[in-house]
Coordinates of C-alpha atoms in Angstrom, one line a residue:
M1 CA 11.3 -33.2 22.6
A2 CA 14.7 -32.1 20.9
L3 CA 13.7 -28.3 21.9
N4 CA 13.4 -27.6 25.7
K5 CA 13.7 -24.0 25.4
V6 CA 13.0 -21.6 22.5
W7 CA 13.7 -17.9 22.5
V8 CA 12.0 -15.7 20.0
F9 CA 13.4 -12.0 18.9
A10 CA 10.6 -9.9 19.6
E11 CA 10.0 -6.7 17.7
A12 CA 7.2 -4.2 17.9
D13 CA 5.2 -1.7 15.4
S14 CA 4.3 0.6 17.8
P15 CA 4.4 1.0 21.8
G16 CA 2.7 -2.0 23.3
K17 CA 2.0 -3.4 19.9
P18 CA 4.3 -6.5 18.7
T19 CA 4.9 -7.1 15.0
S20 CA 2.6 -10.0 13.4
L21 CA 5.8 -11.8 12.9
T22 CA 6.7 -11.8 16.3
L23 CA 3.3 -13.5 17.2
E24 CA 3.4 -15.9 14.7
L25 CA 6.9 -17.2 15.8
L26 CA 5.6 -17.3 19.3
T27 CA 2.6 -19.5 18.4
K28 CA 4.9 -21.8 16.3
A29 CA 7.6 -21.7 19.3
R30 CA 5.0 -23.4 21.8
E31 CA 4.5 -26.0 19.6
M32 CA 8.3 -26.7 19.3
A33 CA 9.4 -26.4 22.8
G34 CA 7.9 -26.8 26.5
T35 CA 9.6 -23.1 27.4
V36 CA 9.4 -19.9 25.3
E37 CA 10.9 -16.9 26.2
A38 CA 11.7 -13.6 24.2
F39 CA 14.3 -11.1 23.9
Y40 CA 13.5 -7.4 23.1
A41 CA 15.4 -4.5 22.2
G42 CA 14.0 -1.2 22.6
S43 CA 12.0 1.2 24.8
D44 CA 8.6 0.4 26.7
P45 CA 9.0 -3.5 27.3
D46 CA 6.5 -3.3 30.1
G47 CA 3.8 -2.4 27.5
L48 CA 4.4 -5.6 25.3
A49 CA 4.6 -8.1 28.4
G50 CA 0.5 -8.8 28.3
P51 CA 0.5 -9.4 24.4
L52 CA 3.9 -11.6 24.5
G53 CA 2.8 -13.5 27.3
E54 CA -0.8 -14.2 25.6
Y55 CA 1.3 -15.8 22.6
G56 CA 3.4 -17.8 25.1
A57 CA 6.4 -16.1 26.3
T58 CA 6.9 -16.4 30.1
T59 CA 9.5 -14.2 30.3
V60 CA 10.9 -11.1 28.1
Y61 CA 14.7 -10.3 28.6
A62 CA 14.9 -6.6 27.5
V63 CA 17.9 -4.1 26.7
D64 CA 17.1 -0.4 26.3
T65 CA 19.4 0.3 23.2
G66 CA 18.3 4.3 23.3
D67 CA 18.9 5.9 20.2
A68 CA 21.6 3.4 18.8
L69 CA 21.0 1.4 15.8
I70 CA 19.9 -2.0 17.5
G71 CA 22.1 -4.5 15.9
A72 CA 25.3 -4.3 17.7
P73 CA 23.9 -3.8 21.2
A74 CA 21.5 -6.2 20.8
A75 CA 23.6 -9.0 19.3
A76 CA 25.9 -8.4 22.3
A77 CA 23.3 -8.4 25.3
L78 CA 21.8 -11.4 23.4
A79 CA 25.4 -13.6 23.3
E80 CA 25.7 -13.0 27.0
L81 CA 22.5 -13.9 27.8
I82 CA 22.3 -16.8 25.7
A83 CA 26.1 -18.2 27.7
E84 CA 23.7 -17.7 30.8
H85 CA 20.5 -19.4 30.2
Q86 CA 21.7 -21.9 27.4
P87 CA 18.2 -22.1 25.3
D88 CA 18.1 -24.4 22.5
A89 CA 16.9 -22.3 19.6
V90 CA 16.8 -18.5 18.9
V91 CA 14.5 -17.6 16.1
F92 CA 14.4 -14.4 14.2
G93 CA 11.7 -12.9 12.0
A94 CA 13.1 -11.7 8.3
S95 CA 12.9 -8.4 9.1
Y96 CA 15.6 -5.6 8.6
D97 CA 16.6 -5.7 12.4
G98 CA 16.1 -9.5 12.8
R99 CA 18.7 -10.1 9.7
D100 CA 21.3 -7.5 11.3
V101 CA 21.0 -9.0 14.7
V102 CA 21.3 -12.5 13.9
G103 CA 24.0 -12.2 11.6
R104 CA 26.1 -10.4 14.4
L105 CA 25.0 -13.1 16.8
S106 CA 26.3 -15.8 14.4
A107 CA 29.7 -14.3 14.2
R108 CA 29.9 -13.9 17.8
L109 CA 28.9 -17.4 18.6
D110 CA 30.5 -18.9 15.6
L111 CA 27.3 -20.5 15.0
P112 CA 25.4 -21.1 11.3
V113 CA 21.7 -19.3 10.7
L114 CA 19.5 -21.2 8.5
S115 CA 17.7 -18.4 6.7
N116 CA 14.5 -17.7 4.6
G117 CA 12.8 -20.2 6.8
M118 CA 9.2 -21.5 5.8
T119 CA 8.8 -24.5 8.0
W120 CA 10.2 -25.7 11.2
E121 CA 9.9 -29.1 12.9
V122 CA 11.4 -31.9 15.1
D123 CA 12.0 -35.0 13.4
G124 CA 13.3 -37.4 16.4
D125 CA 16.7 -35.9 17.4
K126 CA 16.9 -33.6 14.7
V127 CA 15.5 -30.1 14.2
K128 CA 14.8 -29.0 10.6
V129 CA 14.0 -25.7 8.7
G130 CA 12.5 -25.7 5.3
T131 CA 13.2 -23.4 2.7
A132 CA 12.3 -22.7 -1.0
I133 CA 15.1 -23.0 -3.3
F134 CA 15.1 -22.4 -7.4
G135 CA 13.1 -19.3 -7.1
G136 CA 10.4 -21.0 -5.3
N137 CA 10.1 -24.0 -7.1
T138 CA 11.4 -26.8 -4.4
L139 CA 11.4 -26.7 -0.9
V140 CA 14.0 -28.5 1.0
D141 CA 14.8 -29.2 4.6
A142 CA 18.0 -28.0 6.2
V143 CA 19.3 -29.9 9.4
Y144 CA 21.4 -28.5 12.3
T145 CA 24.6 -30.5 12.7
T146 CA 26.0 -27.9 15.3
G147 CA 25.5 -27.8 18.7
A148 CA 22.7 -25.3 20.7
P149 CA 21.6 -22.9 20.1
H150 CA 20.3 -23.3 16.7
L151 CA 19.9 -20.0 15.0
A152 CA 17.1 -19.5 12.3
I153 CA 15.6 -16.4 10.3
F154 CA 11.5 -17.3 9.2
R155 CA 9.8 -15.5 6.5
P156 CA 6.6 -13.5 7.6
K157 CA 3.0 -15.7 7.1
S158 CA 5.2 -19.0 7.7
F159 CA 3.1 -19.8 10.8
T160 CA -0.3 -18.7 11.8
A161 CA -0.4 -16.6 15.0
E162 CA -2.7 -18.0 17.5
P163 CA -3.1 -16.5 21.4
G164 CA -2.4 -19.3 23.9
G165 CA -4.2 -17.6 26.9
G166 CA -0.9 -16.9 29.0
G167 CA -1.0 -13.9 31.3
P168 CA 1.5 -11.2 31.2
A169 CA 5.0 -12.1 30.6
Q170 CA 7.8 -11.2 33.2
V171 CA 10.1 -8.5 32.0
T172 CA 13.9 -8.9 33.1
A173 CA 15.8 -5.8 32.5
V174 CA 19.6 -6.6 30.8
K175 CA 22.3 -4.3 31.0
A176 CA 23.7 -3.1 27.8
V177 CA 26.9 -4.4 26.8
D178 CA 30.0 -2.1 25.6
T179 CA 30.3 -2.7 22.0
G180 CA 33.0 -0.3 21.3
H181 CA 32.8 1.5 17.8
A182 CA 30.3 -1.1 16.4
G183 CA 27.7 0.5 19.0
E184 CA 28.3 4.3 18.0
A185 CA 25.7 4.3 15.1
K186 CA 22.7 6.4 16.0
I187 CA 19.4 6.7 14.6
L188 CA 19.0 10.5 14.0
Q189 CA 15.2 10.6 12.1
V190 CA 12.5 7.8 11.4
H191 CA 10.5 8.5 8.4
E192 CA 7.2 6.8 8.5
A193 CA 5.5 5.5 5.1
E194 CA 2.2 6.9 4.8
Q195 CA -0.3 4.1 5.4
V196 CA -3.8 4.1 3.7
G197 CA -6.0 1.2 4.6
P198 CA -4.6 -2.1 6.1
K199 CA -1.0 -3.0 5.9
L200 CA -0.3 -5.1 2.6
E201 CA 0.9 -8.4 4.8
D202 CA -2.1 -8.1 7.4
A203 CA -4.9 -7.3 5.0
A204 CA -7.9 -9.9 4.4
V205 CA -7.8 -8.7 0.8
V206 CA -4.8 -7.9 -1.4
V207 CA -5.2 -6.9 -5.1
S208 CA -1.9 -7.0 -7.0
G209 CA -1.1 -5.7 -10.2
G210 CA 1.8 -7.0 -12.9
R211 CA 3.1 -5.7 -16.1
G212 CA -0.1 -6.7 -18.0
L213 CA -1.6 -3.3 -16.7
G214 CA 0.3 -1.7 -19.5
G215 CA 1.7 1.4 -17.5
A216 CA 2.1 3.0 -14.4
D217 CA -1.1 5.2 -14.9
N218 CA -3.1 2.1 -15.1
Y219 CA -1.8 1.2 -11.3
K220 CA -4.7 3.3 -10.2
L221 CA -7.2 0.5 -11.3
V222 CA -5.7 -1.8 -8.6
E223 CA -5.3 1.2 -5.8
E224 CA -9.3 1.5 -6.6
L225 CA -10.3 -2.1 -6.4
A226 CA -8.2 -2.7 -3.4
K227 CA -10.2 0.4 -1.5
L228 CA -13.4 -0.9 -2.3
L229 CA -13.0 -4.0 -1.0
K230 CA -11.3 -2.7 2.1
G231 CA -8.0 -4.5 1.1
A232 CA -4.5 -3.6 0.3
A233 CA -2.4 -2.9 -3.0
G234 CA 0.1 -5.1 -4.0
A235 CA 2.4 -5.4 -7.1
S236 CA 4.9 -7.9 -8.9
R237 CA 8.5 -7.6 -9.2
A238 CA 8.4 -6.4 -12.5
I239 CA 6.5 -3.1 -11.9
V240 CA 8.5 -2.2 -8.9
D241 CA 11.9 -2.8 -11.0
A242 CA 10.2 -0.6 -13.6
G243 CA 9.2 2.3 -11.1
W244 CA 5.6 2.1 -11.2
V245 CA 5.3 1.4 -7.6
P246 CA 7.4 1.5 -4.4
Y247 CA 9.2 -1.6 -3.3
S248 CA 6.9 -1.6 -0.1
H249 CA 3.7 -2.9 -2.4
Q250 CA 6.1 -5.8 -3.6
V251 CA 4.7 -9.4 -3.1
G252 CA 6.9 -12.3 -3.7
Q253 CA 10.1 -14.2 -2.6
T254 CA 12.2 -10.8 -2.8
G255 CA 9.2 -8.8 -1.5
K256 CA 6.5 -9.5 1.3
T257 CA 4.6 -13.1 2.0
V258 CA 0.9 -12.6 2.2
K259 CA -1.8 -15.0 3.0
P260 CA -5.2 -13.1 2.5
K261 CA -8.6 -14.6 2.2
V262 CA -8.8 -13.3 -1.0
Y263 CA -6.0 -12.6 -3.6
I264 CA -6.9 -10.8 -6.9
A265 CA -3.6 -11.2 -9.6
A266 CA -4.3 -8.6 -12.1
G267 CA -2.1 -8.5 -15.3
I268 CA 0.2 -11.0 -13.4
S269 CA 2.0 -13.9 -15.2
G270 CA 2.8 -15.9 -12.6
A271 CA 6.7 -15.9 -12.1
T272 CA 7.8 -18.2 -9.4
Q273 CA 9.5 -16.0 -7.4
H274 CA 5.8 -13.8 -7.3
M275 CA 3.7 -17.1 -6.5
V276 CA 6.1 -18.1 -3.4
G277 CA 4.9 -14.8 -2.1
M278 CA 1.3 -15.4 -2.3
K279 CA 0.3 -18.9 -3.1
G280 CA -0.8 -19.6 0.4
S281 CA -3.6 -17.1 -0.1
D282 CA -7.1 -19.0 0.7
N283 CA -8.9 -17.8 -2.4
I284 CA -6.8 -16.8 -5.5
V285 CA -8.6 -14.9 -8.5
A286 CA -6.5 -14.2 -11.5
I287 CA -7.1 -11.9 -14.4
N288 CA -4.8 -12.5 -17.5
K289 CA -5.4 -12.3 -21.4
D290 CA -3.0 -15.3 -22.0
P291 CA -5.0 -18.4 -20.7
E292 CA -1.5 -20.2 -20.5
A293 CA -0.1 -18.0 -17.9
A294 CA 1.3 -19.5 -15.0
I295 CA -1.0 -17.8 -12.5
F296 CA -3.9 -20.1 -13.5
T297 CA -2.1 -23.2 -12.2
I298 CA -2.5 -21.9 -8.5
A299 CA -5.9 -19.9 -9.0
D300 CA -9.3 -21.0 -7.7
L301 CA -11.0 -18.6 -10.1
G302 CA -9.1 -17.7 -13.4
I303 CA -10.6 -14.9 -15.6
V304 CA -9.2 -15.0 -19.2
G305 CA -9.8 -11.5 -20.3
D306 CA -7.7 -7.9 -20.7
V307 CA -7.5 -6.2 -17.2
H308 CA -8.0 -2.8 -19.0
K309 CA -11.7 -4.0 -19.7
V310 CA -12.3 -6.5 -16.3
M311 CA -11.0 -4.4 -13.7
P312 CA -13.1 -1.3 -14.9
K313 CA -16.4 -3.9 -14.9
L314 CA -15.6 -5.1 -11.4
I315 CA -15.1 -1.8 -9.8
E316 CA -18.5 -0.6 -11.6
A317 CA -20.3 -3.8 -10.2
L318 CA -19.0 -3.1 -6.8
K319 CA -19.7 0.6 -6.5
A320 CA -23.3 -0.4 -7.6
R321 CA -23.4 -3.0 -5.1
Q322 CA -22.3 -0.5 -2.3
G323 CA -25.0 1.8 -3.3

């Protein structure tokens, strides 16, 4: 095996709850290497020991960054740990903190980062990271030619999270490293976006709307259908750029990647950058009045019709069914 020890940069949604992206990376790391360990920057690492261990981590190296922005202190502590323990690869999720830390770590170690990864495999003595280019039209493999550790960033939903049945990981506290002025940036306030229903990236059903809705007011059709299906509402980049909905709803190459059981695309033509973010869905239903729309090329069920007529009928039928 080309990789013996892999480290995963672990993040938490809330105390004691790792992000789904962290669990996805741990699951893939178990396949890639014999030893899987995690690095965590933040508070309450003991609360994460159980779930991180269940998904494969045997050890969690933890540094308490207090109220500092974690980029600088996390990268500094991680660089020192890497020099001591020599992992073969350190992988990060494509999150704000993940990108921040790996960028700083890359500069400290003078090593490249393969970003926006969607696949990860060992081929003989080579390690490959696959990523989409040309707006998602082509998947290419990049091969490391530098020494260890290999640094990589992976998109959400690139791998499926599956527990490995391990016991709680051992938590090893790591001393903070003096980063000078770089570590002086502090978190003053945290604003949590109001969450109604399941998170977009974790929902079993996603209903997304596009420019075919005709206007911002019609996005309520998407929200109502998503609510009836106990799902989440998504959007194409076009209507996010138009200001109809917040960026947090955007699905696609520059938004979120989703892999629900059912994905309903309403009034979405099927730009490549959008399809990159949802084409892994189990079942894709497309509603568009243009029979030549690109979205139909990947749809399991296509409805050629006006969303303003089809959506209300779907909503009416579901309400009648639910009594």
